[in-house]
XYZ file of C-alpha atoms in Angstrom:
651
model
C -13.102 -19.412 7.349
C -10.279 -21.875 6.763
C -6.879 -21.182 5.231
C -7.710 -23.443 2.303
C -10.647 -21.142 1.441
C -8.411 -18.115 0.918
C -8.485 -15.707 -0.813
C -11.838 -14.212 0.165
C -14.388 -13.954 -2.600
C -15.172 -10.515 -1.183
C -13.126 -9.109 1.722
C -15.933 -6.630 2.447
C -16.054 -2.883 2.955
C -13.861 -1.941 5.939
C -14.690 0.623 8.597
C -12.036 3.256 7.918
C -13.221 5.937 10.354
C -10.307 5.175 12.684
C -7.685 2.555 13.447
C -9.519 1.039 16.460
C -12.765 0.881 14.487
C -10.922 -0.961 11.729
C -9.570 -3.487 14.240
C -13.075 -3.924 15.667
C -14.411 -4.472 12.139
C -11.814 -7.172 11.541
C -12.758 -8.881 14.800
C -16.475 -8.805 13.963
C -15.789 -10.453 10.618
C -14.070 -13.357 12.385
C -16.466 -14.000 15.250
C -16.736 -17.730 14.524
C -12.972 -18.156 14.546
C -12.627 -15.968 17.645
C -15.200 -17.985 19.611
C -13.603 -21.230 18.499
C -10.131 -20.088 19.601
C -11.507 -18.710 22.867
C -13.228 -22.035 23.581
C -10.082 -24.079 23.016
C -8.077 -21.531 24.973
C -10.476 -21.727 27.900
C -10.246 -25.527 27.863
C -6.449 -25.278 27.938
C -6.375 -22.626 30.678
C -8.823 -24.459 32.916
C -6.866 -27.664 32.424
C -3.760 -25.866 33.614
C -5.731 -24.317 36.480
C -6.825 -27.777 37.631
C -3.251 -28.952 38.144
C -2.732 -27.209 41.536
C -5.873 -28.794 42.949
C -4.767 -32.279 41.905
C -1.207 -31.663 43.128
C -2.601 -30.494 46.462
C -4.699 -33.668 46.717
C -1.615 -35.773 45.969
C 0.506 -33.994 48.594
C -2.199 -34.329 51.221
C -2.639 -38.003 50.300
C 1.064 -38.563 50.945
C 0.841 -36.717 54.266
C -2.170 -38.816 55.249
C -0.601 -42.018 53.828
C -3.675 -42.671 51.642
C -2.790 -44.864 48.629
C -6.294 -44.695 47.142
C -6.395 -40.903 47.028
C -2.854 -40.838 45.644
C -3.899 -43.170 42.807
C -6.948 -40.985 42.141
C -4.727 -37.916 41.987
C -2.438 -39.680 39.494
C -5.389 -40.556 37.255
C -6.661 -36.986 37.372
C -3.186 -35.692 36.463
C -3.104 -37.958 33.416
C -6.573 -36.771 32.345
C -5.604 -33.121 32.779
C -2.459 -33.766 30.718
C -4.605 -34.982 27.813
C -6.980 -31.997 28.169
C -4.083 -29.530 28.239
C -2.383 -31.123 25.208
C -5.570 -31.153 23.099
C -6.570 -27.643 24.151
C -3.118 -26.213 23.475
C -2.819 -27.869 20.056
C -6.275 -26.767 18.900
C -5.806 -23.271 20.350
C -2.597 -22.856 18.377
C -4.284 -24.149 15.222
C -7.308 -21.862 15.447
C -5.303 -18.826 16.599
C -2.864 -19.099 13.693
C -5.817 -19.528 11.334
C -7.300 -16.307 12.711
C -3.979 -14.524 12.230
C -3.504 -15.677 8.643
C -7.095 -15.026 7.577
C -7.071 -11.538 9.127
C -3.767 -10.689 7.454
C -5.061 -12.058 4.148
C -8.211 -9.929 4.425
C -6.156 -6.781 5.009
C -3.822 -7.617 2.124
C -6.768 -8.168 -0.197
C -8.260 -4.835 0.845
C -4.933 -3.088 0.226
C -4.519 -4.806 -3.144
C -8.046 -3.783 -4.159
C -7.440 -0.178 -3.178
C -4.083 -0.163 -4.982
C -5.695 -1.476 -8.151
C -8.473 1.088 -7.854
C -6.200 4.096 -7.403
C -3.426 2.964 -9.739
C -0.626 5.450 -10.230
C -2.473 8.012 -8.101
C -1.783 5.984 -4.944
C 1.916 6.823 -4.677
C 1.106 10.454 -5.407
C -1.025 10.604 -2.270
C 0.917 8.207 -0.031
C 4.676 7.646 -0.081
C 5.774 4.440 -1.809
C 7.752 3.348 1.257
C 4.646 3.800 3.399
C 2.618 1.594 1.068
C 5.284 -1.136 1.200
C 5.483 -0.944 5.000
C 1.683 -1.122 5.390
C 1.373 -4.153 3.109
C 4.143 -6.066 4.919
C 5.000 -5.261 8.547
C 1.732 -3.519 9.425
C -0.348 -6.396 8.084
C 1.536 -8.793 10.374
C 0.991 -6.586 13.434
C -2.726 -6.260 12.721
C -2.992 -10.033 12.324
C -1.111 -10.478 15.590
C -3.705 -8.428 17.507
C -6.625 -10.304 15.953
C -4.940 -13.618 16.797
C -4.062 -12.602 20.376
C -7.561 -11.310 21.113
C -9.165 -14.738 21.521
C -6.327 -16.043 23.692
C -6.623 -12.964 25.881
C -10.362 -13.525 26.270
C -9.749 -17.136 27.337
C -7.054 -16.034 29.802
C -9.337 -13.359 31.303
C -12.163 -15.874 31.849
C -9.697 -18.367 33.335
C -8.381 -15.736 35.776
C -11.882 -14.955 36.986
C -12.711 -18.650 37.414
C -9.460 -19.376 39.291
C -9.806 -16.369 41.610
C -13.417 -17.224 42.447
C -12.454 -20.846 42.990
C -9.602 -19.902 45.347
C -11.853 -17.598 47.378
C -14.372 -20.407 47.772
C -11.693 -23.048 48.409
C -9.597 -21.140 50.976
C -10.945 -17.639 51.767
C -7.913 -16.277 53.708
C -5.388 -16.911 50.930
C -7.892 -16.812 48.050
C -8.926 -13.266 48.934
C -5.294 -12.125 48.873
C -4.836 -13.605 45.401
C -8.168 -12.239 44.111
C -7.253 -8.692 45.221
C -3.686 -8.835 43.898
C -4.401 -10.261 40.409
C -6.304 -7.206 39.016
C -3.534 -4.937 40.322
C -0.940 -7.080 38.560
C -2.919 -7.022 35.317
C -3.371 -3.222 35.352
C 0.038 -2.240 36.737
C 1.622 -1.638 33.322
C -1.208 0.473 31.866
C 0.401 3.836 32.799
C 3.516 2.844 30.836
C 1.726 1.826 27.658
C 1.256 5.337 26.152
C 4.988 6.041 26.360
C 5.807 2.599 24.989
C 3.359 3.136 22.126
C 4.835 6.552 21.359
C 8.328 5.123 21.158
C 7.091 2.297 18.929
C 5.469 4.868 16.608
C 8.742 6.774 16.320
C 10.559 3.545 15.497
C 7.950 2.655 12.885
C 8.123 6.114 11.284
C 11.909 5.989 11.013
C 11.765 2.456 9.636
C 9.287 3.611 6.975
C 11.595 6.428 5.918
C 14.540 4.035 5.737
C 12.480 1.635 3.618
C 11.474 4.440 1.265
C 15.099 5.588 0.976
C 16.227 2.032 0.227
C 13.574 1.537 -2.467
C 14.470 4.864 -4.085
C 18.162 3.958 -4.032
C 17.566 0.553 -5.617
C 15.287 2.051 -8.274
C 17.890 4.676 -9.166
C 20.977 2.483 -8.810
C 21.748 2.624 -12.503
C 21.703 6.415 -12.497
C 23.660 6.605 -9.246
C 26.431 4.500 -10.725
C 26.540 6.770 -13.732
C 27.206 9.842 -11.600
C 29.235 8.072 -8.912
C 26.637 8.658 -6.218
C 26.490 5.169 -4.701
C 28.558 6.090 -1.656
C 26.519 9.235 -1.038
C 23.222 7.338 -0.912
C 24.815 4.451 0.962
C 25.911 6.898 3.632
C 22.395 8.344 3.789
C 20.893 4.896 4.218
C 23.521 4.042 6.827
C 22.528 7.103 8.858
C 18.825 6.296 8.444
C 19.355 2.693 9.566
C 21.293 3.857 12.626
C 18.386 6.129 13.531
C 16.074 3.119 13.256
C 18.417 1.111 15.497
C 18.528 3.848 18.148
C 14.741 4.200 18.033
C 14.360 0.416 18.374
C 16.679 0.328 21.397
C 14.817 3.280 22.924
C 11.512 1.452 22.412
C 12.899 -1.868 23.698
C 13.966 -0.248 26.972
C 10.379 0.662 27.748
C 9.099 -2.794 26.854
C 11.835 -4.402 28.942
C 10.708 -2.245 31.877
C 7.146 -3.473 31.358
C 8.379 -7.076 31.262
C 10.410 -6.526 34.436
C 7.342 -5.210 36.231
C 5.379 -8.232 35.021
C 8.008 -10.459 36.683
C 8.671 -8.439 39.841
C 5.110 -7.849 41.010
C 4.023 -11.513 40.729
C 7.219 -12.458 42.575
C 6.236 -10.134 45.416
C 2.780 -11.743 45.428
C 4.227 -15.250 45.682
C 6.589 -14.264 48.513
C 3.731 -12.643 50.410
C 1.529 -15.659 49.796
C 4.143 -18.118 51.128
C 4.891 -15.942 54.161
C 1.238 -15.508 55.055
C 0.303 -19.127 54.260
C 3.195 -20.563 56.280
C 1.894 -18.624 59.289
C -1.577 -20.095 58.773
C -0.156 -23.645 58.578
C 1.898 -23.073 61.719
C -1.215 -21.924 63.527
C -3.119 -24.977 62.303
C -5.702 -22.923 60.437
C -4.998 -24.634 57.096
C -3.364 -27.863 55.977
C -0.089 -28.208 54.044
C -1.930 -29.551 50.975
C -4.145 -26.470 50.902
C -1.140 -24.174 51.005
C 0.459 -26.131 48.166
C -2.773 -25.904 46.161
C -3.105 -22.130 46.562
C 0.612 -21.513 45.951
C 0.557 -23.661 42.801
C -2.583 -21.902 41.565
C -1.021 -18.482 42.169
C 2.118 -19.603 40.327
C 0.110 -20.801 37.349
C -1.818 -17.522 37.335
C 1.330 -15.944 35.941
C 0.721 -17.823 32.691
C -2.658 -16.211 31.836
C -1.365 -12.900 33.195
C 1.234 -12.863 30.417
C -1.610 -12.722 27.926
C -2.501 -9.323 29.404
C 1.006 -8.134 28.616
C 0.790 -9.654 25.143
C -2.572 -8.061 24.302
C -1.259 -4.710 25.521
C 1.805 -5.009 23.285
C -0.253 -6.303 20.350
C -2.685 -3.392 20.586
C 0.092 -0.856 21.050
C 1.782 -2.054 17.871
C -1.338 -2.804 15.843
C -3.193 0.456 16.569
C -0.716 2.690 14.677
C -0.465 -0.019 12.018
C -4.252 0.035 11.673
C -4.185 3.841 11.451
C -1.700 3.636 8.591
C -3.749 0.926 6.869
C -6.875 3.066 7.219
C -4.953 5.970 5.723
C -4.521 3.936 2.544
C -7.871 2.150 2.586
C -9.683 5.445 3.127
C -8.507 6.849 -0.207
C -11.155 6.994 -2.913
C -11.399 7.862 -6.538
C -12.568 11.438 -6.874
C -16.289 11.750 -7.346
C -17.071 8.050 -6.999
C -20.278 7.528 -5.009
C -20.269 4.863 -2.324
C -21.432 1.496 -3.609
C -20.634 2.227 -7.250
C -18.142 -0.642 -7.140
C -21.033 -3.086 -7.186
C -22.615 -1.555 -10.237
C -22.542 -3.504 -13.462
C -20.039 -2.843 -16.194
C -21.198 0.245 -18.048
C -19.741 1.011 -21.457
C -18.979 4.586 -22.430
C -17.874 6.044 -25.723
C -17.848 9.383 -27.488
C -15.878 12.600 -27.174
C -13.493 12.969 -24.262
C -13.910 16.402 -22.687
C -12.126 18.019 -19.759
C -14.259 20.865 -18.334
C -11.293 22.268 -16.379
C -8.981 22.970 -19.325
C -11.588 22.893 -22.091
C -9.715 20.116 -23.887
C -11.869 18.210 -26.371
C -10.640 14.953 -27.928
C -13.054 14.012 -30.673
C -14.315 10.470 -30.885
C -12.252 8.402 -33.297
C -9.670 11.154 -33.831
C -5.965 11.387 -33.127
C -5.617 14.444 -30.879
C -2.236 15.846 -29.854
C -1.839 18.092 -26.817
C 1.055 20.513 -26.400
C 1.759 21.845 -22.896
C 4.405 24.410 -22.066
C 4.854 22.851 -18.615
C 5.700 19.102 -18.564
C 4.269 18.772 -15.033
C 1.018 20.287 -16.238
C 0.948 17.732 -19.050
C 1.389 14.894 -16.560
C -1.436 16.161 -14.346
C -3.761 16.579 -17.307
C -2.956 13.066 -18.560
C -3.859 11.695 -15.131
C -7.096 13.654 -15.099
C -8.094 12.230 -18.473
C -7.748 8.767 -16.973
C -9.730 9.632 -13.855
C -6.699 9.402 -11.550
C -6.390 12.947 -10.196
C -9.198 14.404 -8.104
C -7.868 17.574 -6.476
C -6.802 20.958 -7.720
C -3.052 21.710 -7.759
C -1.860 24.331 -5.322
C -0.245 27.641 -6.129
C 3.130 25.998 -6.705
C 1.707 23.465 -9.130
C 1.788 20.502 -6.789
C -1.101 18.102 -6.732
C -3.058 18.985 -3.632
C -4.216 15.418 -3.334
C -0.744 14.410 -2.283
C -1.080 14.294 1.444
C -0.718 11.898 4.282
C -3.649 9.840 3.159
C -6.340 11.504 5.272
C -7.750 13.459 2.354
C -5.939 16.645 3.295
C -3.494 17.789 0.692
C -0.184 19.400 1.294
C -1.307 22.379 -0.687
C -4.623 22.917 1.088
C -4.592 25.972 3.350
C -4.824 25.435 7.099
C -5.020 21.673 6.654
C -8.367 21.852 4.837
C -9.274 19.195 2.300
C -8.293 19.987 -1.265
C -11.174 21.134 -3.451
C -12.299 18.462 -5.931
C -12.307 19.276 -9.629
C -15.132 18.369 -11.992
C -14.690 14.993 -13.629
C -13.621 14.408 -17.199
C -16.573 13.501 -19.428
C -16.579 10.579 -21.852
C -19.530 10.728 -24.185
C -21.208 13.124 -21.751
C -20.795 10.705 -18.827
C -18.569 11.671 -15.878
C -15.639 9.266 -15.897
C -15.428 9.298 -12.087
C -19.061 8.187 -11.864
C -18.434 5.040 -13.897
C -17.667 1.761 -12.128
C -13.941 1.254 -11.824
C -13.857 -1.666 -14.262
C -15.731 0.306 -16.911
C -13.577 3.409 -16.466
C -10.340 1.432 -16.742
C -11.611 -0.445 -19.801
C -12.723 2.775 -21.499
C -9.644 4.956 -20.896
C -6.055 3.771 -20.660
C -3.285 6.187 -19.682
C 0.335 5.352 -20.440
C 2.640 7.337 -18.177
C 5.711 9.183 -19.349
C 7.857 6.558 -17.600
C 5.932 3.279 -17.971
C 7.037 0.261 -15.935
C 7.814 -3.144 -17.437
C 7.360 -6.037 -15.027
C 9.740 -8.974 -15.028
C 8.735 -12.002 -17.101
C 8.599 -13.058 -20.724
C 7.511 -10.783 -23.546
C 4.483 -13.016 -24.027
C 3.519 -12.422 -20.382
C 4.101 -8.684 -20.800
C 1.553 -8.585 -23.623
C -0.880 -10.920 -21.847
C -3.181 -8.133 -20.666
C -6.949 -7.587 -20.847
C -7.733 -6.712 -24.438
C -10.566 -6.202 -26.879
C -9.291 -8.891 -29.262
C -9.265 -6.576 -32.267
C -5.503 -5.952 -32.076
C -3.037 -8.828 -32.051
C 0.327 -8.767 -30.331
C 2.074 -8.849 -33.716
C 0.119 -5.808 -34.939
C 0.889 -3.886 -31.753
C 4.599 -4.714 -31.905
C 4.737 -3.708 -35.562
C 2.967 -0.400 -34.967
C 5.346 0.391 -32.079
C 8.352 -0.417 -34.311
C 9.671 -3.154 -32.015
C 11.468 -5.122 -34.728
C 14.949 -4.404 -33.364
C 13.756 -5.227 -29.854
C 12.442 -8.589 -31.007
C 15.747 -9.333 -32.755
C 17.693 -8.483 -29.591
C 15.410 -10.655 -27.459
C 15.644 -13.527 -29.972
C 19.434 -13.441 -29.760
C 19.291 -13.481 -25.947
C 16.802 -16.380 -25.799
C 18.944 -19.207 -27.166
C 17.316 -21.644 -24.748
C 13.868 -20.824 -26.150
C 14.570 -21.695 -29.804
C 15.116 -18.034 -30.568
C 11.470 -17.134 -29.894
C 11.474 -13.497 -28.711
C 8.053 -13.896 -27.098
C 9.558 -16.453 -24.710
C 12.593 -14.329 -23.868
C 12.678 -13.021 -20.313
C 12.636 -9.316 -19.540
C 14.364 -8.261 -16.350
C 12.661 -6.188 -13.663
C 11.602 -2.794 -15.034
C 13.243 -3.798 -18.320
C 16.684 -2.737 -17.131
C 18.364 -4.968 -19.720
C 16.803 -2.839 -22.480
C 17.519 0.710 -23.579
C 15.153 3.532 -22.760
C 13.774 3.623 -26.296
C 13.227 -0.141 -26.340
C 11.390 -0.047 -23.019
C 9.243 2.806 -24.239
C 8.240 1.008 -27.436
C 7.444 -2.257 -25.625
C 5.261 -0.345 -23.185
C 3.543 1.338 -26.138
C 2.912 -2.069 -27.740
C 1.378 -3.271 -24.455
C -0.955 -0.264 -24.457
C -1.875 -0.738 -28.117
C -2.757 -4.423 -27.723
C -5.374 -3.585 -25.073
C -7.194 -1.462 -27.704
C -9.156 0.740 -25.283
C -11.872 3.129 -26.403
C -9.583 6.030 -25.454
C -5.794 5.765 -25.291
C -3.881 8.600 -23.590
C -0.130 8.665 -24.251
C 2.212 10.960 -22.325
C 5.359 11.590 -24.426
C 5.244 8.136 -26.080
C 8.295 8.745 -28.313
C 10.567 10.891 -26.162
C 13.322 8.235 -25.973
C 13.642 7.325 -29.687
C 15.382 8.968 -32.631
C 13.506 11.079 -35.156
C 13.276 8.426 -37.889
C 11.901 5.801 -35.482
C 9.597 8.437 -34.001
C 8.082 9.188 -37.410
C 7.417 5.495 -38.061
C 5.983 4.966 -34.558
C 3.650 7.947 -34.945
C 2.426 6.681 -38.315
C 1.995 3.150 -36.968
C -0.012 4.314 -33.957
C -2.292 6.476 -36.078
C -2.911 3.659 -38.550
C -3.591 1.048 -35.870
C -5.842 3.376 -33.878
C -7.992 4.387 -36.843
C -11.547 4.861 -35.624
C -10.489 4.912 -31.958
C -9.853 7.987 -29.810
C -6.181 8.682 -29.152
C -4.709 11.551 -27.157
C -0.946 12.099 -27.236
C 0.907 14.636 -25.097
C 3.963 15.616 -27.114
C 5.975 18.517 -28.460
C 7.577 16.659 -31.365
C 6.694 18.107 -34.779
C 6.860 14.613 -36.287
C 4.004 13.375 -34.121
C 2.088 16.641 -34.137
C 2.061 16.771 -37.953
C 0.165 13.467 -38.043
C -2.498 14.486 -35.522
C -6.016 15.221 -36.733
C -6.206 18.043 -34.219
C -3.657 19.778 -31.999
C -4.533 21.657 -28.807
C -2.208 24.074 -27.031
C -2.643 24.178 -23.245
C -1.193 27.217 -21.513
C -1.808 28.251 -17.909
C -4.183 25.329 -17.372
C -6.464 26.228 -20.294
C -6.680 25.366 -23.991
C -5.694 28.632 -25.677
C -5.490 27.465 -29.284
C -6.515 24.499 -31.419
C -6.088 23.480 -35.027
C -3.672 21.529 -37.171
C 0.060 21.557 -36.552
C 0.843 23.716 -39.580
C -1.946 26.183 -38.830
C -0.695 26.719 -35.280
C 2.890 27.132 -36.480
C 1.765 30.015 -38.675
C -0.639 31.710 -36.303
C 0.340 30.963 -32.678
C 3.682 32.319 -31.322
C 3.302 30.414 -28.041
C 2.919 27.192 -29.975
C 6.077 27.900 -31.967
C 7.937 28.684 -28.734
C 7.268 25.149 -27.518
C 7.393 23.124 -30.720
C 10.102 24.915 -32.731
C 12.268 25.667 -29.664
C 12.472 29.309 -30.632
C 14.710 31.686 -28.757
C 13.115 34.485 -26.781
C 14.058 37.025 -29.437
C 12.477 34.904 -32.160
C 9.311 34.511 -30.112
C 9.029 38.252 -29.452
C 9.562 38.944 -33.134
C 6.857 36.452 -34.037
C 4.419 38.103 -31.647
C 5.177 41.507 -33.110
C 4.582 40.194 -36.627
C 1.339 38.534 -35.532
C 0.079 41.749 -33.970
C 1.085 43.767 -37.015
C -0.690 41.439 -39.421
C -3.610 40.832 -37.077
C -3.121 37.082 -37.263
C -2.806 34.636 -34.399
C -4.568 34.259 -31.148
C -1.617 34.678 -28.822
C -1.373 37.802 -26.682
C 0.738 38.730 -23.732
C 4.215 37.584 -22.902
C 3.982 33.896 -22.214
C 7.144 32.460 -20.736
C 8.232 28.912 -21.297
C 11.106 27.063 -19.607
C 11.760 24.927 -22.683
C 13.185 27.842 -24.657
C 16.736 27.162 -25.614
C 19.100 28.807 -28.046
C 18.863 26.180 -30.783
C 18.007 26.078 -34.493
C 14.402 25.610 -35.463
C 13.354 21.975 -35.211
C 12.351 19.786 -38.129
C 8.663 20.481 -38.539
C 7.130 17.837 -40.777
C 7.539 14.211 -41.679
C 8.168 15.264 -45.293
C 11.266 17.168 -44.177
C 12.507 14.078 -42.321
C 12.073 11.973 -45.430
C 13.836 14.590 -47.578
C 16.797 14.767 -45.204
C 16.944 10.969 -45.045
């Protein structure tokens, strides 16, 4: 694999059983590159190892006053110089290629998993953790893969040099051969502590990154409440903790480096002392001592690769564990290998067996939930994003540390999976990812607008039945287009070529919401799920948006989570979800007359009004509501406008 061939057509299915297994899987997928780098590395190392022998021959030739042998030694030195230069250059080239291709493979795997999980990813793994894995951890993993081949070449070179020294000069060669393994293994007892300190540093750095990203995302709000200094102080404290952890970790690595320098120094001193005695006794020649001493000195070079591979593994192992934590996440209910299945179309009624919600095919269905968090979870389920049952406090049990164990699961047990939503009788989680995403599109309550032009914003996969102009008209984006046209003087006033800043911060909340709605409408999916699509616009705009969406989506299934009477009055069917179950269904006006719990949410009734309505319903025998349902949205306010006709009359 060459860099020019990136990205991979298929990065493969990683082994996510553990971090070390993942590293081994990466190495196996780059065997050709590893062998190539090891071969060039061995050529370089053996070229370096040959220098002491030639230097020894040159010294002995000078002692013996032999010009011929001195010339031969000079020629051999020149040849070894060429070998070392070529080997070093090619080793660097192949090793860097291995590093880049390994990092690219990991990044592709992470990108594929992110696209597969969508919004559910950050609900199961912290956003800062995802950013750290896709940046710093990818580099550390690539470092280990790159260092592995150079370590293998260094290990082979050490064995060859030690064997050669024993055969060349047994008295001194044996000393070197015994000492080298001890030097290589001397730092092993310190590695666990060094790794632990590095993990602490990495954890603190991840928290600081998450805090920084949250602060940047909420900077506009922080300025509004004067909270910049508060969060700046929090980040300052977090960064100081990272600094202290880094210094604490560096002390251990500096100790390891000191040992790597001190012990070889002791070896060289012992070698010179013992060898000088042998020369004095006439047992060896001066050239032989120079040869062995030079070889022992050059042994320090391959020995440093042992230190490097130890550091690379110590840093890459926790990075691989964190990468596996993300790569090991799966869509709920998706069998292994379903990714390779062909694109399967699905259409028909959308049914949730957990709540009993039925969205008829081709109908505009509105869903009213007393709990906004419950509405968000149900919207995710309808899109096939949520796979685990919420805990007793209403939190999504799938939100855990990425190992499949939710925070809400008792005793660390895995959260129980919920049955999949059915589309036309087919489990949505059993469909291939591409088919599921094409069939059902979920627009979150707070959709994100990416930076770029409006034309790029609307350049999304689509059916072709809805044009960008139709989508913008249905979402009532006329004022947005006018504002963008005025701000795009350099683009001949074309609003489609006007640039939108990151997350649409240059636009108001209502403008962002309507542009996001237009983006969802232009895709024209079989099923469109909207979570509070008009919460940031005024009532007159809301009425026009609701009418535009219903008209444009005629014949397509649309589900809207809302509590606005203007939108609910246009729905073909309204379902009330209470306590995780559909407790009533009908038209908006029918539910207003017969269901006190529905009125409590939609009309913003006071508690007294709700109790009176229940009493009347029980007295007349009408309605389906029983019990004393509580709702946090109750406020002491007049009854809301209930129909579009009333809006038009008041206008």
